Amino acid sequence: MAKVLIAGGGIAGTITAIALHETGHEPVVHEAYDRTAEGVGAFLTLAVNGLDALTPLNLKGVVKGLGFDTPRIRMRLGNGREVAELPLGGPLEDGTVSQTVLRSDLYIGLRDEAIRRGIEVHYGKRLTGARETGDGVRATFDDGSSAEGDLLVGADGLRSRVRRIIDPQAPSPRYVPLLNTGGVAEGLRLDGEPGVMHMTFGKRLFFAHVIHPDGDVWWFANVPRKQEPSPADLAAMTGDAWCADLIRQLAVDRTPAVEIVRATREVYRPWATYDFPSVPTWRTDRMVIIGDAAHATSPAAGQGASMAIEDAVTLARCLRDLPSIPKALVAYEGLRRERVEAVVERGKRNGDSKAAGPVGRVIRDFFITRAFKNPPEEDPNAFMWRHRIDWEAPALG
């Protein structure tokens, strides 16, 4: 049994802790914030490959109880023309389809499940340093405390401290020229089937909405922005002026987007989009990074949370089956790197179509229409959804 220090108590860190606990290890989660993530964040759609990876951890039912089924996508252009209706990844053998859930609800559900299983979680523990001690690792935190274990897992996100400790020359995230925003429209009743994700490639913005089974409308928008915004820039994008600008850009399309935004009590303050084409070094003998710390992907892939889940389950399998921690980490990287880098690249391509300029949008709309008239034999996104992890099979070093 290994004692595993986990830096980061978000979705990636919590699922890693649960997976390691299932395989007989002793995970200890160290979360930087001294408060929980309740009420923080927008919503996400969890793909079927991520849900399938949760099955051996007995977490799929927990997650399904938090969100709602999202089995299909309808895609249209800004002129109102519908170009395609597609399954969102297709169902699992038991009929499970993709799930849309508030990020904070997912976090709370997983956190409560981890605590129920007896996993130790410490808050207010921002990692400042770590060093290997021969047969283990020692981590230090900004409150002056420290912890020792056999392994340190960096589940500390896009600005990962563990990534920089492993490799001080690690690349910075790549800015994808899109801002993200969204919200929940209440008291608005739209025609349409609950759970179907409507995606519009508009003249100026990409806009998506889905009707919750209770009638509320959950939505998000991608706002092209060539120049990377500073924190001050993002902080200034709020309130009535921000909403008015969104409405102005959405009003040129034939969609219910303007009506939806006007019915939204709180429009999310925007955040920038980043990814990592490749992070050269993921591990040492006693430290490793997972999730966004290793391979953040554009939301256009629809795979961020699912990639973190797959990482967690794969790492747990390797630590369960390989004779030493260093060998387990080598096997983990070997099983994950090629896949996640392909997903990042696919997300970049999907996102590029949302950030096209005026001429690019004309070309984009032409090719989107043509592509769905003559669809390829294989959906280029299919490799993301169809991936399955065989929990029972031994991980091979």
Coordinates of C-alpha atoms in Angstrom, one line a residue:
M1 CA 0.0 0.0 0.0
A2 CA 1.3 3.5 -0.9
K3 CA 0.6 6.7 0.7
V4 CA -0.3 9.1 -2.1
L5 CA -0.3 12.9 -1.7
I6 CA -2.7 14.6 -4.1
A7 CA -2.3 18.3 -4.8
G8 CA -5.7 19.6 -5.9
G9 CA -9.1 18.7 -4.6
G10 CA -11.1 19.4 -7.8
I11 CA -12.7 16.8 -10.0
A12 CA -9.4 15.2 -11.1
G13 CA -7.9 15.1 -7.7
T14 CA -11.1 13.7 -6.0
I15 CA -11.6 10.9 -8.6
T16 CA -7.9 10.0 -8.4
A17 CA -8.3 9.7 -4.6
I18 CA -11.4 7.5 -5.0
A19 CA -9.7 5.3 -7.6
L20 CA -6.5 4.8 -5.5
H21 CA -8.7 4.1 -2.4
E22 CA -10.4 1.4 -4.4
T23 CA -7.1 -0.3 -5.2
G24 CA -6.0 -0.4 -1.6
H25 CA -3.8 2.7 -1.4
E26 CA -3.9 5.6 1.1
P27 CA -4.7 8.9 -0.8
V28 CA -4.6 12.2 1.1
V29 CA -6.0 15.2 -0.8
H30 CA -4.5 18.7 -0.2
E31 CA -6.7 21.5 -1.6
A32 CA -5.3 25.0 -2.0
Y33 CA -8.4 26.8 -1.1
D34 CA -9.7 27.1 2.4
R35 CA -13.3 26.9 1.2
T36 CA -15.1 24.4 -1.0
A37 CA -16.0 24.8 -4.6
E38 CA -19.8 24.9 -3.9
G39 CA -21.6 27.2 -6.3
V40 CA -18.4 27.8 -8.4
G41 CA -18.2 27.2 -12.1
A42 CA -20.5 26.7 -15.1
F43 CA -21.8 23.4 -16.4
L44 CA -20.2 20.6 -18.4
T45 CA -21.3 17.6 -20.5
L46 CA -19.6 14.4 -19.3
A47 CA -19.0 12.1 -22.3
V48 CA -19.8 8.4 -22.3
N49 CA -16.2 7.4 -22.2
G50 CA -15.8 9.3 -19.0
L51 CA -19.0 7.8 -17.5
D52 CA -17.9 4.3 -18.5
A53 CA -14.5 4.8 -16.8
L54 CA -16.4 5.6 -13.6
T55 CA -18.3 2.2 -13.6
P56 CA -15.7 0.1 -11.7
L57 CA -15.4 2.9 -9.0
N58 CA -19.2 2.6 -8.5
L59 CA -19.5 6.3 -9.3
K60 CA -21.5 6.3 -12.6
G61 CA -24.8 6.2 -10.6
V62 CA -23.6 9.0 -8.4
V63 CA -22.9 11.2 -11.4
K64 CA -26.1 10.3 -13.3
G65 CA -28.1 11.3 -10.2
L66 CA -26.6 14.8 -10.4
G67 CA -27.3 15.8 -14.0
F68 CA -29.6 15.0 -17.0
D69 CA -29.4 12.9 -20.2
T70 CA -27.9 14.7 -23.2
P71 CA -28.1 12.1 -26.0
R72 CA -28.0 14.3 -29.1
I73 CA -26.7 17.5 -30.8
R74 CA -28.6 19.6 -33.3
M75 CA -26.3 21.9 -35.3
R76 CA -27.4 24.9 -37.3
L77 CA -26.0 28.0 -38.9
G78 CA -26.7 31.6 -37.9
N79 CA -29.2 31.9 -40.7
G80 CA -31.4 29.3 -39.0
R81 CA -30.6 26.5 -41.3
E82 CA -30.3 23.1 -39.6
V83 CA -27.3 21.1 -41.0
A84 CA -27.2 18.0 -38.8
E85 CA -28.6 16.0 -35.9
L86 CA -26.0 13.7 -34.3
P87 CA -25.7 11.4 -31.3
L88 CA -23.5 12.9 -28.6
G89 CA -21.2 9.9 -28.4
G90 CA -23.8 7.2 -28.6
P91 CA -25.1 5.1 -25.6
L92 CA -23.2 2.6 -23.5
E93 CA -24.3 -1.0 -23.5
D94 CA -26.6 -0.3 -20.5
G95 CA -28.2 2.7 -22.3
T96 CA -26.3 5.4 -20.5
V97 CA -25.8 8.5 -22.6
S98 CA -23.8 11.7 -22.0
Q99 CA -24.8 13.7 -19.0
T100 CA -24.9 17.5 -18.5
V101 CA -24.3 18.7 -14.9
L102 CA -23.3 21.8 -13.1
R103 CA -19.6 21.7 -12.3
S104 CA -20.2 22.6 -8.7
D105 CA -22.8 19.8 -8.3
L106 CA -20.4 17.3 -9.7
Y107 CA -17.7 18.5 -7.4
I108 CA -19.9 18.3 -4.3
G109 CA -21.2 14.9 -5.2
L110 CA -17.7 13.5 -5.7
R111 CA -16.3 15.2 -2.6
D112 CA -19.1 13.8 -0.4
E113 CA -18.6 10.4 -1.8
A114 CA -14.8 10.6 -1.1
I115 CA -15.5 11.6 2.5
R116 CA -18.1 8.9 2.9
R117 CA -15.4 6.3 1.8
G118 CA -13.1 7.6 4.5
I119 CA -10.6 9.6 2.3
E120 CA -8.6 12.3 4.1
V121 CA -9.0 15.8 2.7
H122 CA -7.2 18.9 3.9
Y123 CA -8.2 22.5 2.9
G124 CA -6.0 25.6 2.8
K125 CA -3.0 23.6 1.7
R126 CA -1.5 25.4 -1.3
L127 CA 1.6 23.5 -2.5
T128 CA 4.8 25.6 -2.6
G129 CA 7.4 22.9 -3.1
A130 CA 8.2 19.2 -3.2
R131 CA 11.3 17.0 -3.3
E132 CA 12.0 13.4 -3.6
T133 CA 13.5 11.7 -0.5
G134 CA 14.8 8.5 -2.1
D135 CA 12.0 6.2 -1.4
G136 CA 9.3 8.9 -1.1
V137 CA 8.4 12.5 -1.5
R138 CA 8.1 15.5 0.9
A139 CA 5.6 18.3 0.0
T140 CA 5.5 21.7 1.6
F141 CA 2.6 24.2 1.8
D142 CA 2.3 27.9 2.1
D143 CA 1.0 27.7 5.7
G144 CA 4.4 26.3 6.8
S145 CA 3.2 22.7 7.1
S146 CA 4.6 19.7 5.2
A147 CA 3.6 16.1 4.4
E148 CA 5.4 13.0 3.4
G149 CA 4.3 10.1 1.2
D150 CA 5.4 7.6 -1.3
L151 CA 4.1 9.6 -4.3
L152 CA 2.9 13.1 -5.2
V153 CA 0.1 13.4 -7.8
G154 CA -0.3 16.9 -9.3
A155 CA -4.0 17.3 -10.0
D156 CA -3.6 21.1 -9.6
G157 CA -4.9 22.3 -13.0
L158 CA -3.8 24.6 -15.8
R159 CA -1.3 26.6 -13.6
S160 CA 0.1 23.5 -12.0
R161 CA 2.8 24.0 -9.4
V162 CA 3.7 20.3 -9.6
R163 CA 4.3 20.6 -13.3
R164 CA 6.8 23.3 -12.7
I165 CA 8.5 21.3 -9.9
I166 CA 8.9 18.3 -12.2
D167 CA 10.2 20.5 -15.0
P168 CA 11.0 24.2 -14.4
Q169 CA 11.2 24.6 -18.2
A170 CA 7.7 23.2 -18.8
P171 CA 5.8 25.1 -21.4
S172 CA 3.0 27.6 -20.5
P173 CA -0.5 27.0 -21.6
R174 CA -1.4 28.0 -25.2
Y175 CA -4.1 30.6 -25.5
V176 CA -7.0 29.6 -27.8
P177 CA -8.5 32.8 -29.1
L178 CA -11.9 32.4 -27.5
L179 CA -13.6 33.6 -24.4
N180 CA -16.3 31.5 -22.7
T181 CA -19.4 32.7 -20.9
G182 CA -22.9 31.3 -20.2
G183 CA -25.7 31.1 -17.7
V184 CA -29.1 29.6 -16.8
A185 CA -32.2 31.3 -18.2
E186 CA -35.2 30.9 -15.8
G187 CA -38.8 31.4 -16.4
L188 CA -38.4 31.0 -20.2
R189 CA -40.2 28.3 -22.0
L190 CA -38.8 27.2 -25.3
D191 CA -40.2 24.6 -27.6
G192 CA -37.9 21.6 -28.0
E193 CA -37.0 18.3 -26.4
P194 CA -35.2 18.5 -23.0
G195 CA -31.6 17.3 -23.1
V196 CA -30.9 18.0 -26.8
M197 CA -27.9 20.3 -27.2
H198 CA -28.6 23.0 -29.8
M199 CA -25.3 24.3 -31.3
T200 CA -25.3 27.3 -33.6
F201 CA -22.3 28.5 -35.7
G202 CA -23.4 32.1 -35.7
K203 CA -22.2 35.0 -37.8
R204 CA -20.2 36.4 -34.9
L205 CA -20.5 33.9 -32.0
F206 CA -20.8 30.2 -31.4
F207 CA -23.9 29.7 -29.1
A208 CA -25.2 26.5 -27.5
H209 CA -28.2 25.8 -25.4
V210 CA -30.0 22.9 -23.8
I211 CA -33.4 22.7 -22.1
H212 CA -33.2 21.2 -18.6
P213 CA -36.0 18.7 -17.8
D214 CA -37.4 21.3 -15.3
G215 CA -37.7 23.9 -18.1
D216 CA -34.7 26.1 -17.4
V217 CA -32.4 26.8 -20.3
W218 CA -28.6 26.2 -19.8
W219 CA -26.4 28.0 -22.3
F220 CA -22.9 28.9 -23.2
A221 CA -21.3 31.2 -25.8
N222 CA -17.8 31.4 -27.3
V223 CA -16.6 35.0 -28.0
P224 CA -13.7 35.2 -30.5
R225 CA -10.8 37.4 -29.1
K226 CA -7.4 37.4 -30.9
Q227 CA -5.5 39.0 -28.1
E228 CA -5.1 37.1 -24.8
P229 CA -7.0 39.0 -22.1
S230 CA -5.3 40.1 -18.9
P231 CA -7.0 39.4 -15.5
A232 CA -8.0 43.1 -15.5
D233 CA -9.6 42.8 -19.0
L234 CA -11.7 39.8 -17.8
A235 CA -12.7 41.6 -14.6
A236 CA -14.0 44.5 -16.6
M237 CA -16.3 42.2 -18.7
T238 CA -19.3 42.0 -16.4
G239 CA -22.6 43.6 -15.7
D240 CA -25.0 45.3 -18.1
A241 CA -22.3 46.4 -20.6
W242 CA -21.1 42.8 -21.0
C243 CA -24.7 41.5 -21.5
A244 CA -25.5 44.3 -24.0
D245 CA -22.4 43.4 -26.1
L246 CA -23.3 39.7 -26.1
I247 CA -26.9 40.6 -27.2
R248 CA -25.6 42.9 -29.9
Q249 CA -23.5 40.1 -31.4
L250 CA -26.1 37.4 -31.0
A251 CA -28.9 39.5 -32.5
V252 CA -27.6 39.0 -36.1
D253 CA -28.5 35.3 -36.0
R254 CA -31.9 33.6 -36.3
T255 CA -31.9 31.8 -33.0
P256 CA -33.5 32.2 -29.5
A257 CA -30.1 33.3 -28.1
V258 CA -31.1 36.9 -27.4
E259 CA -34.3 35.8 -25.6
I260 CA -32.2 33.3 -23.6
V261 CA -29.6 35.9 -22.5
R262 CA -32.2 38.4 -21.5
A263 CA -33.9 35.8 -19.3
T264 CA -30.6 35.0 -17.5
R265 CA -30.3 36.5 -14.1
E266 CA -26.5 36.1 -13.9
V267 CA -24.4 35.9 -17.0
Y268 CA -21.1 34.3 -16.1
R269 CA -18.0 36.5 -16.1
P270 CA -16.0 35.4 -19.1
W271 CA -12.9 33.2 -18.9
A272 CA -10.2 32.6 -21.5
T273 CA -9.6 29.3 -23.3
Y274 CA -6.2 27.5 -23.1
D275 CA -4.8 24.1 -24.0
F276 CA -1.5 22.2 -24.0
P277 CA -0.4 20.8 -27.3
S278 CA 2.2 18.7 -25.4
V279 CA 3.9 18.8 -22.0
P280 CA 7.3 17.1 -22.5
T281 CA 7.8 15.8 -18.9
W282 CA 4.9 14.3 -16.9
R283 CA 6.8 12.5 -14.2
T284 CA 9.8 11.7 -12.1
D285 CA 10.2 8.5 -10.0
R286 CA 7.9 9.9 -7.2
M287 CA 5.9 12.7 -8.8
V288 CA 3.3 12.8 -11.7
I289 CA 0.8 15.1 -13.2
I290 CA -2.7 14.3 -14.4
G291 CA -5.7 16.1 -15.9
D292 CA -5.4 19.7 -17.0
A293 CA -1.9 19.9 -15.4
A294 CA -0.7 17.5 -18.1
H295 CA -2.9 18.0 -21.0
A296 CA -5.6 20.7 -20.8
T297 CA -7.9 20.6 -23.8
S298 CA -10.2 23.2 -25.4
P299 CA -13.8 22.8 -24.3
A300 CA -14.6 22.3 -28.0
A301 CA -13.4 18.7 -27.5
G302 CA -16.1 18.1 -24.9
Q303 CA -13.6 15.9 -23.1
G304 CA -11.9 17.8 -20.3
A305 CA -13.6 16.0 -17.4
S306 CA -13.6 12.7 -19.1
M307 CA -9.8 12.9 -19.8
A308 CA -9.2 13.5 -16.1
I309 CA -11.4 10.5 -15.2
E310 CA -9.5 8.3 -17.6
D311 CA -6.2 9.5 -16.1
A312 CA -7.3 8.7 -12.6
V313 CA -8.5 5.2 -13.4
T314 CA -5.5 4.4 -15.5
L315 CA -3.1 5.6 -12.8
A316 CA -4.8 3.5 -10.2
R317 CA -4.6 0.5 -12.4
C318 CA -0.9 0.9 -13.0
L319 CA -0.2 1.4 -9.3
R320 CA -2.3 -1.7 -8.6
D321 CA -0.6 -3.9 -11.0
L322 CA 3.1 -2.8 -11.4
P323 CA 5.8 -3.8 -8.9
S324 CA 7.1 -0.3 -8.2
I325 CA 5.9 3.3 -8.3
P326 CA 8.5 4.3 -10.9
K327 CA 7.4 1.5 -13.2
A328 CA 3.8 2.3 -12.7
L329 CA 4.3 5.9 -13.7
V330 CA 6.2 4.9 -16.8
A331 CA 3.3 2.6 -17.7
Y332 CA 0.7 5.3 -17.0
E333 CA 2.4 7.8 -19.3
G334 CA 2.7 5.1 -22.0
L335 CA -1.0 4.4 -21.8
R336 CA -2.2 8.0 -21.8
R337 CA 0.1 10.3 -23.7
E338 CA -0.7 9.5 -27.3
R339 CA -4.5 9.5 -26.6
V340 CA -4.6 12.8 -24.7
E341 CA -2.5 14.7 -27.2
A342 CA -4.8 13.5 -30.0
V343 CA -7.8 14.8 -28.1
V344 CA -6.1 18.2 -27.5
E345 CA -5.4 18.5 -31.2
R346 CA -9.0 17.5 -32.1
G347 CA -10.3 20.1 -29.6
K348 CA -8.1 22.8 -31.2
R349 CA -9.5 22.0 -34.6
N350 CA -13.1 22.1 -33.4
G351 CA -12.4 25.4 -31.6
D352 CA -10.8 27.0 -34.7
S353 CA -14.1 26.9 -36.5
K354 CA -15.6 29.0 -33.7
A355 CA -13.0 31.7 -34.0
A356 CA -13.1 32.3 -37.7
G357 CA -13.1 35.8 -39.1
P358 CA -15.7 37.2 -41.6
V359 CA -14.3 35.5 -44.7
G360 CA -13.4 32.4 -42.7
R361 CA -17.0 32.1 -41.5
V362 CA -18.3 32.0 -45.1
I363 CA -15.8 29.3 -45.9
R364 CA -16.6 27.5 -42.7
D365 CA -20.4 27.5 -43.3
F366 CA -19.9 26.2 -46.8
F367 CA -17.8 23.3 -45.7
I368 CA -20.0 22.5 -42.7
T369 CA -23.0 22.3 -45.0
R370 CA -21.1 20.2 -47.5
A371 CA -19.7 17.9 -44.9
F372 CA -23.1 16.9 -43.5
K373 CA -24.6 16.4 -47.0
N374 CA -21.7 14.0 -47.7
P375 CA -20.7 12.8 -44.3
P376 CA -17.3 10.9 -43.9
E377 CA -17.5 7.2 -43.2
E378 CA -16.0 7.8 -39.8
D379 CA -16.8 10.8 -37.5
P380 CA -13.4 12.4 -36.8
N381 CA -14.5 12.8 -33.1
A382 CA -15.5 9.2 -32.7
F383 CA -12.1 8.0 -31.3
M384 CA -12.8 10.3 -28.3
W385 CA -16.1 8.8 -27.3
R386 CA -15.4 5.1 -28.2
H387 CA -12.4 4.7 -25.9
R388 CA -12.9 2.2 -23.1
I389 CA -10.7 1.2 -20.2
D390 CA -10.7 -2.5 -19.2
W391 CA -10.4 -2.2 -15.4
E392 CA -10.1 -6.0 -14.9
A393 CA -7.2 -6.4 -17.3
P394 CA -3.8 -6.0 -15.8
A395 CA -1.8 -2.9 -16.7
L396 CA 1.4 -4.0 -18.4
G397 CA 4.7 -2.1 -17.8

